[in-house]
Coordinates of N, CA and C and ligand atoms in Angstrom, one line a residue:
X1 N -25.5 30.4 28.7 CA -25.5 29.8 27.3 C -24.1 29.3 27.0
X2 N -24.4 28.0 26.5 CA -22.9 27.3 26.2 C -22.4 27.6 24.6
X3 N -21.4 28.0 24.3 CA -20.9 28.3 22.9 C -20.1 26.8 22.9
X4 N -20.1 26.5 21.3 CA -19.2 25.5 20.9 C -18.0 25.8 20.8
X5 N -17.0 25.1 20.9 CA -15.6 25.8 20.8 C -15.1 25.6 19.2
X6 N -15.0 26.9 19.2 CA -14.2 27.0 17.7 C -13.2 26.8 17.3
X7 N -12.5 26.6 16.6 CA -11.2 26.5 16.4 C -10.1 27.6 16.5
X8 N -10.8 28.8 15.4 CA -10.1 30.2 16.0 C -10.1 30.8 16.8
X9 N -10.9 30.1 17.9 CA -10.3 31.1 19.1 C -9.0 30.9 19.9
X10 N -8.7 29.9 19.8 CA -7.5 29.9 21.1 C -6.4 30.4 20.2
X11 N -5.7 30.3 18.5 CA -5.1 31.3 18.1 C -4.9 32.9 18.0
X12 N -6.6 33.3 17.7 CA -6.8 34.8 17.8 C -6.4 34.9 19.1
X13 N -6.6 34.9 20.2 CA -6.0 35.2 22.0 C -4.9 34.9 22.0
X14 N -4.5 33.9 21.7 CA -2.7 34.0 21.5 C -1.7 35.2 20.8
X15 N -2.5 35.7 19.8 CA -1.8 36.2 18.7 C -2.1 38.0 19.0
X16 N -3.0 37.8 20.6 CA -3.2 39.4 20.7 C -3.2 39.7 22.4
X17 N -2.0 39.2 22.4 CA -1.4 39.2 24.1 C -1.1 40.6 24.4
X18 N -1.6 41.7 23.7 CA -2.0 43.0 24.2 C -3.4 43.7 24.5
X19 N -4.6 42.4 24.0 CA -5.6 42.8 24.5 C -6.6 42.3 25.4
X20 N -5.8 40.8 25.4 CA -6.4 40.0 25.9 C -5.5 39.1 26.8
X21 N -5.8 38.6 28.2 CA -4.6 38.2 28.8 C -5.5 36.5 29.5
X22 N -4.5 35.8 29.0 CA -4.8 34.5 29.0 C -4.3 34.3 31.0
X23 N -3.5 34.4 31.4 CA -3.3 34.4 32.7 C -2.6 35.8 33.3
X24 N -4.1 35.8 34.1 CA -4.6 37.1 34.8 C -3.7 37.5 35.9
X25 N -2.9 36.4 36.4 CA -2.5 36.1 38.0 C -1.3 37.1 37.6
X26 N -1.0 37.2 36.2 CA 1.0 37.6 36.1 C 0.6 39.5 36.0
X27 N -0.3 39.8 35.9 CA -0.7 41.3 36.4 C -1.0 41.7 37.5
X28 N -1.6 40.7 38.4 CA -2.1 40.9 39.6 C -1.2 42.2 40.7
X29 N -2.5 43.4 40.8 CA -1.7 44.6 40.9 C -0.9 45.4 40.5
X30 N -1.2 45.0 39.1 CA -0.1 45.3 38.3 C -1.1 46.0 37.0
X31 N -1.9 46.2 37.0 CA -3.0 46.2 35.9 C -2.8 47.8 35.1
X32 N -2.6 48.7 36.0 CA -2.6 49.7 35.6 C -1.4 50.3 34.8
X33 N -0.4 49.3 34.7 CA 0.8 49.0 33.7 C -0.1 48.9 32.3
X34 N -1.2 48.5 31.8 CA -1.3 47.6 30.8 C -2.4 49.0 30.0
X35 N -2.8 50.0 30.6 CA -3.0 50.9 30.1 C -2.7 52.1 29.6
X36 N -3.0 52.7 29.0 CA -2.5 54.2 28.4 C -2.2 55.1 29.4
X37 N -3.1 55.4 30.5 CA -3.1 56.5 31.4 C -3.7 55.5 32.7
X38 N -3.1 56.1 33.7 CA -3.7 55.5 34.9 C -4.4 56.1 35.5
X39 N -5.8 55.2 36.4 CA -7.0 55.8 36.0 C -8.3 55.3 36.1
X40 N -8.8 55.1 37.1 CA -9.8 54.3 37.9 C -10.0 53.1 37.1
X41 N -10.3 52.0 37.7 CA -10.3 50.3 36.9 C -12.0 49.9 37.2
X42 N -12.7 49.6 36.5 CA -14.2 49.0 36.6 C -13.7 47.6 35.5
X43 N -14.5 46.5 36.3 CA -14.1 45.3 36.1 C -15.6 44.3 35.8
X44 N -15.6 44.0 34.5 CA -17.0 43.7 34.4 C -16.6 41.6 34.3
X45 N -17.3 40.8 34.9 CA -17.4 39.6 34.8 C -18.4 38.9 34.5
X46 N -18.1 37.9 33.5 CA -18.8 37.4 32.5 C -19.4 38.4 31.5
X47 N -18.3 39.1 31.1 CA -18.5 40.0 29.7 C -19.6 39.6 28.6
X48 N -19.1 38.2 28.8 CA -19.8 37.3 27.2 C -19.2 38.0 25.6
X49 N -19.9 38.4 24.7 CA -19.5 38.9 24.1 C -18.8 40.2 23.8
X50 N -18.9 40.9 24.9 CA -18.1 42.4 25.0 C -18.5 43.5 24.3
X51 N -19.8 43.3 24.1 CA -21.1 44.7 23.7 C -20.9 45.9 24.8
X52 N -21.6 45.6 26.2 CA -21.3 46.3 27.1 C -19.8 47.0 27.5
X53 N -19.2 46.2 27.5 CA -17.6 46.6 28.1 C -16.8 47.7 27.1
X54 N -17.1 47.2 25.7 CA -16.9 48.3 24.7 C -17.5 49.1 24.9
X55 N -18.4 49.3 25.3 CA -19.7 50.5 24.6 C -19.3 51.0 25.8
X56 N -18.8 50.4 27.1 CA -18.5 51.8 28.1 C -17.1 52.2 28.1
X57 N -16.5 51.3 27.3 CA -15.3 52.6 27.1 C -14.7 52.6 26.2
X58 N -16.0 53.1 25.4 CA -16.3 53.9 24.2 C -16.5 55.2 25.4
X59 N -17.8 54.8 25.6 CA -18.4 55.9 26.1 C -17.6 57.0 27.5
X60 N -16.7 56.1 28.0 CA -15.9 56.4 29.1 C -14.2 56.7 29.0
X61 N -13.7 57.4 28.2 CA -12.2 57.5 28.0 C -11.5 57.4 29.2
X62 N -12.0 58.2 30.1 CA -11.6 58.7 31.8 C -11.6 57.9 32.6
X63 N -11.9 56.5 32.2 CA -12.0 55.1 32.8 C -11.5 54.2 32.6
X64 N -10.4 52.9 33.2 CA -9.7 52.0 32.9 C -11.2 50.8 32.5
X65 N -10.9 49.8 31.9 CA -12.1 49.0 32.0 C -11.4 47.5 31.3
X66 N -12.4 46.5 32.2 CA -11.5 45.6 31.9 C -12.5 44.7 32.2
X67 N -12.7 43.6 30.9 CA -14.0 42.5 30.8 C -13.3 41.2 31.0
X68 N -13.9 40.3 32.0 CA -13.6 38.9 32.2 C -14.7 37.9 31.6
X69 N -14.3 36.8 31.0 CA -15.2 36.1 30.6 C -14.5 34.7 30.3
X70 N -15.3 33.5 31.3 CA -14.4 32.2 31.4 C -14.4 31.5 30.2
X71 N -15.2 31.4 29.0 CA -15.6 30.5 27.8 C -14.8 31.1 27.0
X72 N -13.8 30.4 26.7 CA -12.8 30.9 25.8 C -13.3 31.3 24.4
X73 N -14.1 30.5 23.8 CA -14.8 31.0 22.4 C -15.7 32.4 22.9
X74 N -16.4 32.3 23.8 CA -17.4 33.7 23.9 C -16.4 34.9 24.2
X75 N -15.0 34.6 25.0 CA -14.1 35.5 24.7 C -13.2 36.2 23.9
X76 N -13.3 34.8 23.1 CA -12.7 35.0 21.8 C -13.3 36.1 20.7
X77 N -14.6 35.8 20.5 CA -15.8 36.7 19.9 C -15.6 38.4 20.6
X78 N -15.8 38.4 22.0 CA -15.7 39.4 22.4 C -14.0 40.4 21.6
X79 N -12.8 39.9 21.7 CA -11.6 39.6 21.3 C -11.7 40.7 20.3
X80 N -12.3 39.4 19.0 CA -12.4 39.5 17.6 C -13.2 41.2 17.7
X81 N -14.4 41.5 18.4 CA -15.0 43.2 18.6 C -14.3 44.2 19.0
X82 N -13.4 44.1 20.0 CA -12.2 45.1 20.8 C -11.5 45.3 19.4
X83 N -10.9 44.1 18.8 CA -10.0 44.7 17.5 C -10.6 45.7 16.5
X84 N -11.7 45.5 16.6 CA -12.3 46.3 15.1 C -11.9 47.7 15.8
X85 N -12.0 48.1 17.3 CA -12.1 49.8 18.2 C -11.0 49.8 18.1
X86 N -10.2 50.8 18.8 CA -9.1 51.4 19.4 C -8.7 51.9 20.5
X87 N -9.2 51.0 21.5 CA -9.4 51.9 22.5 C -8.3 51.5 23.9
X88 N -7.6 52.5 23.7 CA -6.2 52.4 24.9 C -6.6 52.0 26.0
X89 N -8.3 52.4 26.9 CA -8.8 52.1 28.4 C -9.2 50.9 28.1
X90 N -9.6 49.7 27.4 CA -9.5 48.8 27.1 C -9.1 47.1 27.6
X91 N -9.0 46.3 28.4 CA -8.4 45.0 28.4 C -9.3 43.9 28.7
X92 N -9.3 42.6 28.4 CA -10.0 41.5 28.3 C -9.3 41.1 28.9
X93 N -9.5 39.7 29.6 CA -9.0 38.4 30.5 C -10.1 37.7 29.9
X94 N -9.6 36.3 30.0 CA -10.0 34.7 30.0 C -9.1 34.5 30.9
X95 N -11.0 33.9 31.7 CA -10.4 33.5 33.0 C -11.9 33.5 34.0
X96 N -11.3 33.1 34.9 CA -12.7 32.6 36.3 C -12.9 33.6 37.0
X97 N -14.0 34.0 37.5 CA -14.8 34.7 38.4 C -14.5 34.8 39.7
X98 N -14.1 33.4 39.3 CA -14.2 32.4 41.2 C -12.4 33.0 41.1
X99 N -11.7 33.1 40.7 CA -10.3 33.3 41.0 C -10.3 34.8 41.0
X100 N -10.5 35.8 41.1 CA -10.3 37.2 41.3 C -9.3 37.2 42.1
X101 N -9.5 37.1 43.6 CA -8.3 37.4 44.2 C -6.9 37.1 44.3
X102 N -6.7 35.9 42.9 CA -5.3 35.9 42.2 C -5.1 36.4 41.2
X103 N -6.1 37.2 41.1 CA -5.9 38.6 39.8 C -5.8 39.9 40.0
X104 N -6.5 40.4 40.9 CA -6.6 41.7 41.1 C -5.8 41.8 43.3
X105 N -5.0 42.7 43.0 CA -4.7 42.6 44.4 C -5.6 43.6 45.4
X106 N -5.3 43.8 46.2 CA -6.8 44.3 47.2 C -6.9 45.7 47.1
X107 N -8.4 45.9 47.1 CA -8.3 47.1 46.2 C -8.3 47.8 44.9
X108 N -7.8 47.0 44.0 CA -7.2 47.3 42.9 C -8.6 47.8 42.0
X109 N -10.0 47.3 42.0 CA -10.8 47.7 41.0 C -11.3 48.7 41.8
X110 N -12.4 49.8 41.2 CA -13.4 50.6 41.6 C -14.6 50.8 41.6
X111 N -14.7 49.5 40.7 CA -16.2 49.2 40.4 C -16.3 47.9 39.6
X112 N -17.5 46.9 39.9 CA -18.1 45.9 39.4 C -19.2 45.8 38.6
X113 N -19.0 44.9 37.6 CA -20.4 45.1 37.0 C -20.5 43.2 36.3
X114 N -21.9 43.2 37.0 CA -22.6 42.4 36.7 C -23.5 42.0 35.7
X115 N -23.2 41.2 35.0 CA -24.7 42.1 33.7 C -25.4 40.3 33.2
X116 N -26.6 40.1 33.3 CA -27.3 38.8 33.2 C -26.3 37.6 33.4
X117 N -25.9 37.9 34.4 CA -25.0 36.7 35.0 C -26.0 35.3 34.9
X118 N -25.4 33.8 35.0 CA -26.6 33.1 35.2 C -27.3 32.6 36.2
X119 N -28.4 32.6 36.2 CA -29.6 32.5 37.4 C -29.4 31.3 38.1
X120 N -28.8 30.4 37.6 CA -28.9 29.1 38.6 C -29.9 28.9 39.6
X121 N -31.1 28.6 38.9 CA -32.5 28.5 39.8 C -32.6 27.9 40.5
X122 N -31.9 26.5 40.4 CA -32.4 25.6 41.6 C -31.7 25.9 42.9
X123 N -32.3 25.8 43.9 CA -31.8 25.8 44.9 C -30.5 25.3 45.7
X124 N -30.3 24.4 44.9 CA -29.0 23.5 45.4 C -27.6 23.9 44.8
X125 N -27.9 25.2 43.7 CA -26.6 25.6 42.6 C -26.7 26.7 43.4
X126 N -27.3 26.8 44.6 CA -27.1 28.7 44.8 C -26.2 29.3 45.2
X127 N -24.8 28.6 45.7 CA -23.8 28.8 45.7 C -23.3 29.3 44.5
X128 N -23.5 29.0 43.3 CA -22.6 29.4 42.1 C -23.2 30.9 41.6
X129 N -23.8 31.3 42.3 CA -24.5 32.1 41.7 C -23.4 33.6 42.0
X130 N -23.3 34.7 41.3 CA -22.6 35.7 41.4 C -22.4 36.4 42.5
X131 N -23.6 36.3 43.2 CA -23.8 37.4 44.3 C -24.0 36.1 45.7
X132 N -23.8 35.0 45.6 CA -23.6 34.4 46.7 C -22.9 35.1 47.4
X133 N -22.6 34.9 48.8 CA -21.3 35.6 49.6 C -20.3 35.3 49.5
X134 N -19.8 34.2 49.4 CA -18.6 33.6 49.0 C -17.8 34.6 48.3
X135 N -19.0 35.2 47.6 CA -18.4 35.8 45.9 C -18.5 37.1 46.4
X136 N -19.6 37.7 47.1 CA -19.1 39.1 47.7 C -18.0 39.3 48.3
X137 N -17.6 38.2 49.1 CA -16.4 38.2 49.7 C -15.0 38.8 49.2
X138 N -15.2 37.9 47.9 CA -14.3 38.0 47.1 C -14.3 39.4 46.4
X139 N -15.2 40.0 45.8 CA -15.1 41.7 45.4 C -15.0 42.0 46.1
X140 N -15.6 42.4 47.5 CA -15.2 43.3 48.5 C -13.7 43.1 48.8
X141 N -13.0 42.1 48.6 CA -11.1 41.9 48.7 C -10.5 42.6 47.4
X142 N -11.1 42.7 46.5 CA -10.2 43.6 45.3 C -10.6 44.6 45.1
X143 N -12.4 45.2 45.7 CA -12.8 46.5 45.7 C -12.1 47.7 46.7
X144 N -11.5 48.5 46.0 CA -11.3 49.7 47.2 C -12.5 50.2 48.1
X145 N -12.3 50.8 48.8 CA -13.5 51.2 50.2 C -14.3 51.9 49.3
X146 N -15.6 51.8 49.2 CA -16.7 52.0 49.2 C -17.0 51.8 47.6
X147 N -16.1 50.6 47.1 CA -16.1 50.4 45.8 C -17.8 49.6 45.3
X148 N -18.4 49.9 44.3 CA -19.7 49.4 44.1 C -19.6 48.3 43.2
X149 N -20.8 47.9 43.5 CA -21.5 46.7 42.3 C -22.5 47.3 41.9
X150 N -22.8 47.2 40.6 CA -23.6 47.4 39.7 C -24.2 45.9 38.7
X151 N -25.1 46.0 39.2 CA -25.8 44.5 39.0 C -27.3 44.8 37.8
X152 N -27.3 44.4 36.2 CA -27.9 43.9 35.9 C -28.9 42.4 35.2
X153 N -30.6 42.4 35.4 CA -30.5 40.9 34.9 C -32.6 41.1 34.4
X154 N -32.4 39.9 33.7 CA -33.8 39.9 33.4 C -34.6 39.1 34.6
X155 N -33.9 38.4 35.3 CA -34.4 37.1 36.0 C -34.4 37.5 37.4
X156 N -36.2 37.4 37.8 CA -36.5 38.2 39.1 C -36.1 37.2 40.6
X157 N -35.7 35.7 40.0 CA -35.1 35.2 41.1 C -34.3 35.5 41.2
X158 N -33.1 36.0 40.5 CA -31.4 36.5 40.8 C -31.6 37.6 41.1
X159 N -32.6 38.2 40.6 CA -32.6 39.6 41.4 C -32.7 39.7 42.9
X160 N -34.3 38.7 43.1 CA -34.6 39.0 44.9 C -33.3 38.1 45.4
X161 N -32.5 37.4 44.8 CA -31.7 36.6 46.0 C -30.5 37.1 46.0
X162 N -30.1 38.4 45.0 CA -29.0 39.2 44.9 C -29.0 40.6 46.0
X163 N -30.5 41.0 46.1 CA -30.9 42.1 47.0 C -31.2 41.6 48.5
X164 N -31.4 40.5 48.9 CA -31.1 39.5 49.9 C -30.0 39.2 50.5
X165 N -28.7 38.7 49.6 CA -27.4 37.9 49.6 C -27.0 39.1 50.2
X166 N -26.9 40.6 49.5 CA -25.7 41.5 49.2 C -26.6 42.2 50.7
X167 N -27.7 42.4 50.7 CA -28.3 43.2 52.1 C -28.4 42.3 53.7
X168 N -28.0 40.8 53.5 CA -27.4 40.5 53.8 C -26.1 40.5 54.3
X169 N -25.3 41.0 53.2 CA -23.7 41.3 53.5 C -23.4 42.6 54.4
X170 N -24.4 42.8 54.1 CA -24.3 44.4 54.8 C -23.9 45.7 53.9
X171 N -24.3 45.1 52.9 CA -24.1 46.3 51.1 C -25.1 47.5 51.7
X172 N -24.7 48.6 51.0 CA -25.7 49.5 50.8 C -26.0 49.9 49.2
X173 N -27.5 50.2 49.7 CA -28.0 50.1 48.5 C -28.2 52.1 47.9
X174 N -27.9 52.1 47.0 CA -27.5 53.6 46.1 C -28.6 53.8 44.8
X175 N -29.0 52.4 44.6 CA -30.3 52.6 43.5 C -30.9 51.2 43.4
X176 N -31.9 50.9 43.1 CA -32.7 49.9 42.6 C -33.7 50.4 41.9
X177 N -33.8 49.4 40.6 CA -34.7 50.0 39.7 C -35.3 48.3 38.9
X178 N -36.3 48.7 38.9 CA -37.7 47.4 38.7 C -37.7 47.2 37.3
X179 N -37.7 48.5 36.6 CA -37.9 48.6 34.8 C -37.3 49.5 34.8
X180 N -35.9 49.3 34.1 CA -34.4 50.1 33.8 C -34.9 51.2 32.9
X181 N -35.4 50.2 31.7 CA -35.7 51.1 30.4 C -36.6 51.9 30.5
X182 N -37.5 52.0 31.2 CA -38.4 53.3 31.6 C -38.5 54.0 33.1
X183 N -37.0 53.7 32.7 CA -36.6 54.8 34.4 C -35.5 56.2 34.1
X184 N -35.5 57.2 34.6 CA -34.3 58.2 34.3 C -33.1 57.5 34.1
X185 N -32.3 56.7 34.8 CA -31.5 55.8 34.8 C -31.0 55.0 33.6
X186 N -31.8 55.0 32.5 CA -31.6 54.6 31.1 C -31.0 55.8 30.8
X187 N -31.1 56.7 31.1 CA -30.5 57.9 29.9 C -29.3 57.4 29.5
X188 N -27.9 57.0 30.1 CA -26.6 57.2 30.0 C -26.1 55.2 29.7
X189 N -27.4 54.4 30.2 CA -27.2 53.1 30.2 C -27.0 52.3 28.9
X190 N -26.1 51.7 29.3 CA -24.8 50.9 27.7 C -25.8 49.3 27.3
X191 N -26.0 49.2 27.0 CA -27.0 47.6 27.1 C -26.2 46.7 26.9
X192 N -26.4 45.5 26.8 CA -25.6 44.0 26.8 C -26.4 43.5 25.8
X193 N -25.7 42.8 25.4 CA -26.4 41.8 24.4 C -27.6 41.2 24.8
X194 N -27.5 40.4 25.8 CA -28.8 39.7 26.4 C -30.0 40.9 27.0
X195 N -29.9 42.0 27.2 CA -30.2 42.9 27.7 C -31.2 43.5 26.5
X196 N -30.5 43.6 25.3 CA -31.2 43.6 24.2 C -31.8 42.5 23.6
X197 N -31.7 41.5 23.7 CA -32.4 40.4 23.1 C -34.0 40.3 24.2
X198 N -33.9 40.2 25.6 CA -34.6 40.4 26.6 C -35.6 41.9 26.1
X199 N -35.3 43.1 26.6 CA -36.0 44.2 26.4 C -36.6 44.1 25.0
X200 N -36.3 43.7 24.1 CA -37.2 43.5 22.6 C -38.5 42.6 22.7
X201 N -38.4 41.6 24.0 CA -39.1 41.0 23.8 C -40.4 41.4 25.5
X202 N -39.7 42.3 25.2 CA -40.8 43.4 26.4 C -40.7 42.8 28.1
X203 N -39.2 42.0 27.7 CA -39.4 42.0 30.0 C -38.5 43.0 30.1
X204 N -39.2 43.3 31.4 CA -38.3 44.5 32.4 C -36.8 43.6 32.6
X205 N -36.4 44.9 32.9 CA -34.8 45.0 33.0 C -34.6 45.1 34.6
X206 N -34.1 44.6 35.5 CA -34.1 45.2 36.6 C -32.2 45.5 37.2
X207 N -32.2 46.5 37.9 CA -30.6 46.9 37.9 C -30.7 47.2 39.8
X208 N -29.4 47.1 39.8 CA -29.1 47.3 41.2 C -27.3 48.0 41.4
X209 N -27.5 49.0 42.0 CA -26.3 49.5 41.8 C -26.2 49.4 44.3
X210 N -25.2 48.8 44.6 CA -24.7 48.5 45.9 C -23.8 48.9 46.1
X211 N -23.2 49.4 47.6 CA -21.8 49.8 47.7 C -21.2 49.2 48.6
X212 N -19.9 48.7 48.7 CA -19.8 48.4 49.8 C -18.8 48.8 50.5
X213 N -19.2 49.3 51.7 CA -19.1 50.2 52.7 C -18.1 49.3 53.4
X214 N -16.5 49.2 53.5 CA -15.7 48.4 54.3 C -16.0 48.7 55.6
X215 N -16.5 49.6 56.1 CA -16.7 49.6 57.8 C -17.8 49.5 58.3
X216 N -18.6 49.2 56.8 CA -20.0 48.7 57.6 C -20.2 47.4 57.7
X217 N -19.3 46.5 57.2 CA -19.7 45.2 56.7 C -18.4 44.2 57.7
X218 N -19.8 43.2 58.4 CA -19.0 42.8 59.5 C -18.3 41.6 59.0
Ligands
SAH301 N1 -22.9 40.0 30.2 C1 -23.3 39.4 29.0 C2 -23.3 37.9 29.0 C3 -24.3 37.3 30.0 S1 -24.4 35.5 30.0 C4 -24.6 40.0 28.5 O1 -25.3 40.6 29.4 O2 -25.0 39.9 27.4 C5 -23.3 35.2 31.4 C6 -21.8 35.1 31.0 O3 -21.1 34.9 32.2 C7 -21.5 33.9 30.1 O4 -20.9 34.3 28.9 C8 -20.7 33.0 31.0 O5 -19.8 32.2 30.3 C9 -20.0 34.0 31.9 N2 -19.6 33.4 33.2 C10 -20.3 32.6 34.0 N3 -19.6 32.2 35.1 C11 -18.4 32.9 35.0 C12 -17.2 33.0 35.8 N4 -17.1 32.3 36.9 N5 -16.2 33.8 35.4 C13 -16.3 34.5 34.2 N6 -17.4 34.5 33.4 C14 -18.4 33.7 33.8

């Protein structure tokens, strides 16, 4: 979904260069400077609004966390939510997906999360899609060894071509779940915006939690 660009956003991100970091590259490896305590890093992209990313660390003190989202206004929004919390495990970027590996140096995250990324149905965009290889490529270069992806979405084609792409890659797989919300696996699960808009309107949620195994994957 495309947001219009506002006016206040590109001031609010300016004016809060402690929570939100306009160029990602000048931490690269360096991330763990920018928080309270150092301390495992989970890296969620395409945050969008930053419902999820808050709500897990809220829910997660014991965890560094850090939301990427390229639409500067949807970032901004996100931004504007972080300020209302207080939360030291906490940081945003604006910024690209496709650029990680001049953000994060190798290794550096412990976990990925994917959350209704977009489906790009046709066949000829499938390259852009999150879980292309290209793009595994790329998390498995900033994930530490046996660092996971955690993948949620409403959309059963990004699902089968994400459990395809990634089993493909030679991922292993640690859970798959068809309908989130009426699985054990809801107990402790943070929802997303779209995740709530979707579930209200009674489709299944499907989640995929992968690992990937650096000595398995050729
Ligand atoms: N995770 C949120 C938003 C899902 S919509 C939720 O579940 O509610 C997908 C989001 O990914 C959009 O906000 C879009 O701008 C963002 N996005 C798409 N491609 C991206 C990229 N290459 N890098 C960072 N964010 C991206």
């Amino acid at each position: 979904m495309r947001v219009k660009h506002k006016k206040w956003a590109d001031p609010l991100i300016a004016a809060h260069p402690e929570l939100m970091i306009d160029d990602a590259t000048q931490f690269k490896g360096k991330w763990q400077s920018r928080f309270a305590k150092e301390q495992p890093l989970h890296l969620e992209v395409g945050m969008g609004k930053g419902q999820f990313i808050i709500g897990m660390a809220k829910d997660h003190p014991e965890i560094n966390f850090i939301g990427l989202e390229i639409q500067r206004t949807v970032a901004a929004i996100a931004l504007k939510k972080a300020l209302e919390e207080d939360l030291p495990n906490l940081q945003l970027i604006c910024g690209d997906g496709e650029d990680l590996q001049e953000y994060f140096e190798d290794g550096e995250v412990a976990k990925m999360y994917l959350n209704f990324s977009d489906p790009w149905p046709k066949k000829r965009h499938a390259k852009r899609r999150l879980t292309y290889k290209t793009f595994l490529a790329t998390y498995q270069q900033i994930l530490q060894d046996q660092g996971a992806i955690e993948l949620k979405t409403d959309n059963m084609g990004l699902f089968e071509f994400s459990l395809e792409s990634m089993n493909n890659y030679g991922m292993i797989f640690d859970g798959v779940w068809l309908d989130l919300h009426h699985s054990e696996e809801n107990e402790h699960n943070v929802e997303t915006e779209y995740e709530q808009k979707f579930a209200a309107k009674g489709q299944p949620i499907y989640k995929l939690i992968a690992n990937l195994d650096r000595k398995s994957v050729v």
